[in-house]
């Protein structure tokens, strides 16, 4: 079966100095099962490769000239079947209320990552941190796993705010 691709050209957004992550994720959310995404960008979107890889997409990237790139994201068996949330532990109802809240939506990378990791260092085992971000924290999640924390995360209904709950040390306890 040949994969059909939805075209998303973010080059105008990038050339205007904009951030196309929300545009890309909105397109991914609209993909019917089995459909891929053909992304055109002004650079190789390396962080996005990991983000969509975690959602079950494989990719083929090639430079198409003038510094522009075409990336074909092909859905695997798991693409489109995973919920919008990323989870590494039990459901939300089993988690205690957050003891600390952070709004990092106006900060430039890597400041949200730095602040969240610093906050978790001051918290007791089992406590929960709630943080709001302006994008999915692709580089934060591996750091949380490395430090033994569990998390739940996903985009809020506005489609622009990513909310993550982090339970300090919970992954260590489960192991």
PDB file of C-alpha atoms in Angstrom:
ATOM      1  CA  UNK A   1       0.000   0.000   0.000  1.00  0.00           C
ATOM      2  CA  UNK A   2       1.316   3.431  -0.956  1.00  0.00           C
ATOM      3  CA  UNK A   3       1.316   6.056   1.763  1.00  0.00           C
ATOM      4  CA  UNK A   4      -0.504   9.292   0.979  1.00  0.00           C
ATOM      5  CA  UNK A   5       1.132  12.448   2.389  1.00  0.00           C
ATOM      6  CA  UNK A   6      -0.372  15.703   3.616  1.00  0.00           C
ATOM      7  CA  UNK A   7       1.843  18.641   2.592  1.00  0.00           C
ATOM      8  CA  UNK A   8       2.872  21.144   5.260  1.00  0.00           C
ATOM      9  CA  UNK A   9       5.146  23.940   4.039  1.00  0.00           C
ATOM     10  CA  UNK A  10       6.513  25.852   7.033  1.00  0.00           C
ATOM     11  CA  UNK A  11       9.152  27.749   5.041  1.00  0.00           C
ATOM     12  CA  UNK A  12       7.104  30.995   4.937  1.00  0.00           C
ATOM     13  CA  UNK A  13       6.550  30.808   8.709  1.00  0.00           C
ATOM     14  CA  UNK A  14      10.259  30.202   9.358  1.00  0.00           C
ATOM     15  CA  UNK A  15      11.392  32.943   6.974  1.00  0.00           C
ATOM     16  CA  UNK A  16       9.062  35.374   8.770  1.00  0.00           C
ATOM     17  CA  UNK A  17      10.752  34.459  12.067  1.00  0.00           C
ATOM     18  CA  UNK A  18       7.808  32.407  13.333  1.00  0.00           C
ATOM     19  CA  UNK A  19       7.678  29.123  15.249  1.00  0.00           C
ATOM     20  CA  UNK A  20       5.913  26.414  13.186  1.00  0.00           C
ATOM     21  CA  UNK A  21       5.763  23.665  15.833  1.00  0.00           C
ATOM     22  CA  UNK A  22       2.071  24.258  16.595  1.00  0.00           C
ATOM     23  CA  UNK A  23       1.248  24.308  12.885  1.00  0.00           C
ATOM     24  CA  UNK A  24       3.029  20.991  12.366  1.00  0.00           C
ATOM     25  CA  UNK A  25       1.443  19.297  15.376  1.00  0.00           C
ATOM     26  CA  UNK A  26      -2.019  20.516  14.331  1.00  0.00           C
ATOM     27  CA  UNK A  27      -1.464  18.923  10.906  1.00  0.00           C
ATOM     28  CA  UNK A  28      -0.287  15.673  12.522  1.00  0.00           C
ATOM     29  CA  UNK A  29      -3.421  15.632  14.696  1.00  0.00           C
ATOM     30  CA  UNK A  30      -5.582  15.854  11.547  1.00  0.00           C
ATOM     31  CA  UNK A  31      -3.899  12.945   9.753  1.00  0.00           C
ATOM     32  CA  UNK A  32      -6.246  10.041   9.145  1.00  0.00           C
ATOM     33  CA  UNK A  33      -4.874   6.565   9.950  1.00  0.00           C
ATOM     34  CA  UNK A  34      -2.205   5.498   7.470  1.00  0.00           C
ATOM     35  CA  UNK A  35      -1.542   8.988   6.067  1.00  0.00           C
ATOM     36  CA  UNK A  36       1.912  10.540   6.292  1.00  0.00           C
ATOM     37  CA  UNK A  37       3.171  14.102   6.470  1.00  0.00           C
ATOM     38  CA  UNK A  38       5.403  15.780   3.864  1.00  0.00           C
ATOM     39  CA  UNK A  39       7.146  18.668   5.606  1.00  0.00           C
ATOM     40  CA  UNK A  40       9.026  21.428   3.786  1.00  0.00           C
ATOM     41  CA  UNK A  41      11.371  23.477   5.984  1.00  0.00           C
ATOM     42  CA  UNK A  42      14.344  25.822   5.681  1.00  0.00           C
ATOM     43  CA  UNK A  43      16.537  23.447   7.708  1.00  0.00           C
ATOM     44  CA  UNK A  44      16.651  19.805   8.745  1.00  0.00           C
ATOM     45  CA  UNK A  45      14.217  19.719  11.704  1.00  0.00           C
ATOM     46  CA  UNK A  46      16.255  17.353  13.870  1.00  0.00           C
ATOM     47  CA  UNK A  47      14.277  17.823  17.146  1.00  0.00           C
ATOM     48  CA  UNK A  48      11.024  17.188  15.254  1.00  0.00           C
ATOM     49  CA  UNK A  49      12.361  13.873  13.974  1.00  0.00           C
ATOM     50  CA  UNK A  50      12.545  12.659  17.579  1.00  0.00           C
ATOM     51  CA  UNK A  51       9.146  14.098  18.516  1.00  0.00           C
ATOM     52  CA  UNK A  52       7.312  12.421  15.643  1.00  0.00           C
ATOM     53  CA  UNK A  53       9.422   9.292  16.070  1.00  0.00           C
ATOM     54  CA  UNK A  54       8.009   9.007  19.584  1.00  0.00           C
ATOM     55  CA  UNK A  55       4.552   9.136  18.008  1.00  0.00           C
ATOM     56  CA  UNK A  56       5.339   6.180  15.746  1.00  0.00           C
ATOM     57  CA  UNK A  57       6.485   7.939  12.562  1.00  0.00           C
ATOM     58  CA  UNK A  58       9.613   6.995  10.634  1.00  0.00           C
ATOM     59  CA  UNK A  59      11.224   9.649   8.467  1.00  0.00           C
ATOM     60  CA  UNK A  60      13.222  10.242   5.309  1.00  0.00           C
ATOM     61  CA  UNK A  61      14.928  13.639   5.085  1.00  0.00           C
ATOM     62  CA  UNK A  62      16.639  15.123   2.051  1.00  0.00           C
ATOM     63  CA  UNK A  63      17.959  18.531   1.127  1.00  0.00           C
ATOM     64  CA  UNK A  64      16.039  19.867  -1.879  1.00  0.00           C
ATOM     65  CA  UNK A  65      18.229  22.843  -2.696  1.00  0.00           C
ATOM     66  CA  UNK A  66      18.780  26.363  -1.472  1.00  0.00           C
ATOM     67  CA  UNK A  67      19.155  25.031   2.072  1.00  0.00           C
ATOM     68  CA  UNK A  68      15.550  23.792   2.107  1.00  0.00           C
ATOM     69  CA  UNK A  69      14.614  20.311   3.296  1.00  0.00           C
ATOM     70  CA  UNK A  70      11.839  17.848   2.564  1.00  0.00           C
ATOM     71  CA  UNK A  71      10.994  15.325   5.262  1.00  0.00           C
ATOM     72  CA  UNK A  72       8.553  12.489   4.698  1.00  0.00           C
ATOM     73  CA  UNK A  73       7.055  11.243   7.956  1.00  0.00           C
ATOM     74  CA  UNK A  74       5.576   7.806   7.384  1.00  0.00           C
ATOM     75  CA  UNK A  75       3.231   6.348   9.981  1.00  0.00           C
ATOM     76  CA  UNK A  76       4.233   3.075  11.591  1.00  0.00           C
ATOM     77  CA  UNK A  77       1.891   0.631  13.245  1.00  0.00           C
ATOM     78  CA  UNK A  78       1.737   2.781  16.411  1.00  0.00           C
ATOM     79  CA  UNK A  79       1.197   6.159  14.695  1.00  0.00           C
ATOM     80  CA  UNK A  80      -2.188   7.664  15.309  1.00  0.00           C
ATOM     81  CA  UNK A  81      -3.137   5.013  17.819  1.00  0.00           C
ATOM     82  CA  UNK A  82      -1.341   6.575  20.781  1.00  0.00           C
ATOM     83  CA  UNK A  83      -3.257   9.100  22.807  1.00  0.00           C
ATOM     84  CA  UNK A  84      -2.163  12.745  22.648  1.00  0.00           C
ATOM     85  CA  UNK A  85      -0.590  12.341  26.059  1.00  0.00           C
ATOM     86  CA  UNK A  86       2.763  10.864  26.841  1.00  0.00           C
ATOM     87  CA  UNK A  87       2.747   8.799  29.968  1.00  0.00           C
ATOM     88  CA  UNK A  88       5.275   6.781  31.844  1.00  0.00           C
ATOM     89  CA  UNK A  89       3.308   5.878  34.940  1.00  0.00           C
ATOM     90  CA  UNK A  90      -0.194   5.332  36.193  1.00  0.00           C
ATOM     91  CA  UNK A  91      -3.238   7.389  35.216  1.00  0.00           C
ATOM     92  CA  UNK A  92      -3.745  10.960  36.477  1.00  0.00           C
ATOM     93  CA  UNK A  93      -6.199   9.935  39.180  1.00  0.00           C
ATOM     94  CA  UNK A  94      -3.502   8.020  41.065  1.00  0.00           C
ATOM     95  CA  UNK A  95      -1.249  11.076  41.281  1.00  0.00           C
ATOM     96  CA  UNK A  96      -1.363  13.524  44.183  1.00  0.00           C
ATOM     97  CA  UNK A  97      -2.117  17.199  43.556  1.00  0.00           C
ATOM     98  CA  UNK A  98       0.922  19.201  42.392  1.00  0.00           C
ATOM     99  CA  UNK A  99       2.807  20.967  45.163  1.00  0.00           C
ATOM    100  CA  UNK A 100       4.449  23.359  42.713  1.00  0.00           C
ATOM    101  CA  UNK A 101       3.191  25.089  39.558  1.00  0.00           C
ATOM    102  CA  UNK A 102       5.329  26.743  36.888  1.00  0.00           C
ATOM    103  CA  UNK A 103       4.303  28.789  33.846  1.00  0.00           C
ATOM    104  CA  UNK A 104       7.232  28.622  31.413  1.00  0.00           C
ATOM    105  CA  UNK A 105       5.341  29.573  28.257  1.00  0.00           C
ATOM    106  CA  UNK A 106       7.161  32.889  27.768  1.00  0.00           C
ATOM    107  CA  UNK A 107      10.683  31.509  28.209  1.00  0.00           C
ATOM    108  CA  UNK A 108      13.103  30.673  25.406  1.00  0.00           C
ATOM    109  CA  UNK A 109      14.757  27.237  25.292  1.00  0.00           C
ATOM    110  CA  UNK A 110      16.535  25.848  27.204  1.00  0.00           C
ATOM    111  CA  UNK A 111      15.325  27.952  30.177  1.00  0.00           C
ATOM    112  CA  UNK A 112      12.105  25.912  30.765  1.00  0.00           C
ATOM    113  CA  UNK A 113      14.145  22.690  30.854  1.00  0.00           C
ATOM    114  CA  UNK A 114      16.689  24.215  33.237  1.00  0.00           C
ATOM    115  CA  UNK A 115      14.024  25.593  35.584  1.00  0.00           C
ATOM    116  CA  UNK A 116      11.996  22.393  35.671  1.00  0.00           C
ATOM    117  CA  UNK A 117      15.018  20.207  36.387  1.00  0.00           C
ATOM    118  CA  UNK A 118      16.196  22.629  39.095  1.00  0.00           C
ATOM    119  CA  UNK A 119      12.740  22.563  40.706  1.00  0.00           C
ATOM    120  CA  UNK A 120      12.624  18.763  40.762  1.00  0.00           C
ATOM    121  CA  UNK A 121      15.955  18.751  42.601  1.00  0.00           C
ATOM    122  CA  UNK A 122      14.326  20.615  45.525  1.00  0.00           C
ATOM    123  CA  UNK A 123      11.233  18.418  45.739  1.00  0.00           C
ATOM    124  CA  UNK A 124      10.658  15.327  47.874  1.00  0.00           C
ATOM    125  CA  UNK A 125      10.202  11.875  46.390  1.00  0.00           C
ATOM    126  CA  UNK A 126       6.609  11.389  45.161  1.00  0.00           C
ATOM    127  CA  UNK A 127       5.746  15.097  45.002  1.00  0.00           C
ATOM    128  CA  UNK A 128       4.259  16.403  41.746  1.00  0.00           C
ATOM    129  CA  UNK A 129       5.285  19.461  39.738  1.00  0.00           C
ATOM    130  CA  UNK A 130       2.908  21.010  37.184  1.00  0.00           C
ATOM    131  CA  UNK A 131       4.407  23.077  34.356  1.00  0.00           C
ATOM    132  CA  UNK A 132       2.963  24.919  31.359  1.00  0.00           C
ATOM    133  CA  UNK A 133       5.093  25.156  28.211  1.00  0.00           C
ATOM    134  CA  UNK A 134       4.678  26.631  24.738  1.00  0.00           C
ATOM    135  CA  UNK A 135       5.760  23.376  23.008  1.00  0.00           C
ATOM    136  CA  UNK A 136       6.199  19.679  23.634  1.00  0.00           C
ATOM    137  CA  UNK A 137       9.385  19.324  25.708  1.00  0.00           C
ATOM    138  CA  UNK A 138      11.264  16.878  23.464  1.00  0.00           C
ATOM    139  CA  UNK A 139      14.591  17.381  25.250  1.00  0.00           C
ATOM    140  CA  UNK A 140      13.126  17.398  28.767  1.00  0.00           C
ATOM    141  CA  UNK A 141      11.509  13.960  28.594  1.00  0.00           C
ATOM    142  CA  UNK A 142      14.746  11.947  28.242  1.00  0.00           C
ATOM    143  CA  UNK A 143      16.247  13.962  31.117  1.00  0.00           C
ATOM    144  CA  UNK A 144      13.271  13.144  33.334  1.00  0.00           C
ATOM    145  CA  UNK A 145      13.600   9.460  32.495  1.00  0.00           C
ATOM    146  CA  UNK A 146      17.336   9.552  33.187  1.00  0.00           C
ATOM    147  CA  UNK A 147      16.673  11.079  36.626  1.00  0.00           C
ATOM    148  CA  UNK A 148      14.000   8.531  37.510  1.00  0.00           C
ATOM    149  CA  UNK A 149      10.965  10.826  37.336  1.00  0.00           C
ATOM    150  CA  UNK A 150       7.603   9.868  35.830  1.00  0.00           C
ATOM    151  CA  UNK A 151       5.464  12.276  33.824  1.00  0.00           C
ATOM    152  CA  UNK A 152       2.198  12.832  32.035  1.00  0.00           C
ATOM    153  CA  UNK A 153       1.934  15.473  29.367  1.00  0.00           C
ATOM    154  CA  UNK A 154      -0.117  16.723  26.492  1.00  0.00           C
ATOM    155  CA  UNK A 155      -1.500  19.746  24.736  1.00  0.00           C
ATOM    156  CA  UNK A 156      -4.342  21.592  26.404  1.00  0.00           C
ATOM    157  CA  UNK A 157      -7.574  22.192  24.412  1.00  0.00           C
ATOM    158  CA  UNK A 158      -6.164  25.524  23.141  1.00  0.00           C
ATOM    159  CA  UNK A 159      -3.623  23.489  21.108  1.00  0.00           C
ATOM    160  CA  UNK A 160      -0.808  25.875  22.094  1.00  0.00           C
ATOM    161  CA  UNK A 161      -0.157  25.107  25.751  1.00  0.00           C
ATOM    162  CA  UNK A 162       1.611  21.912  26.696  1.00  0.00           C
ATOM    163  CA  UNK A 163       0.970  20.864  30.283  1.00  0.00           C
ATOM    164  CA  UNK A 164       3.249  18.393  31.969  1.00  0.00           C
ATOM    165  CA  UNK A 165       2.937  16.778  35.385  1.00  0.00           C
ATOM    166  CA  UNK A 166       6.161  15.389  36.810  1.00  0.00           C
ATOM    167  CA  UNK A 167       6.211  13.000  39.759  1.00  0.00           C
ATOM    168  CA  UNK A 168       9.613  13.139  41.366  1.00  0.00           C
ATOM    169  CA  UNK A 169      11.332   9.767  41.669  1.00  0.00           C
ATOM    170  CA  UNK A 170       8.242   7.776  40.674  1.00  0.00           C
ATOM    171  CA  UNK A 171       9.996   5.884  37.886  1.00  0.00           C
ATOM    172  CA  UNK A 172      12.698   4.773  40.343  1.00  0.00           C
ATOM    173  CA  UNK A 173      10.012   3.402  42.681  1.00  0.00           C
ATOM    174  CA  UNK A 174       8.311   1.465  39.869  1.00  0.00           C
ATOM    175  CA  UNK A 175      11.594  -0.151  38.778  1.00  0.00           C
TER     176      UNK A 175
END
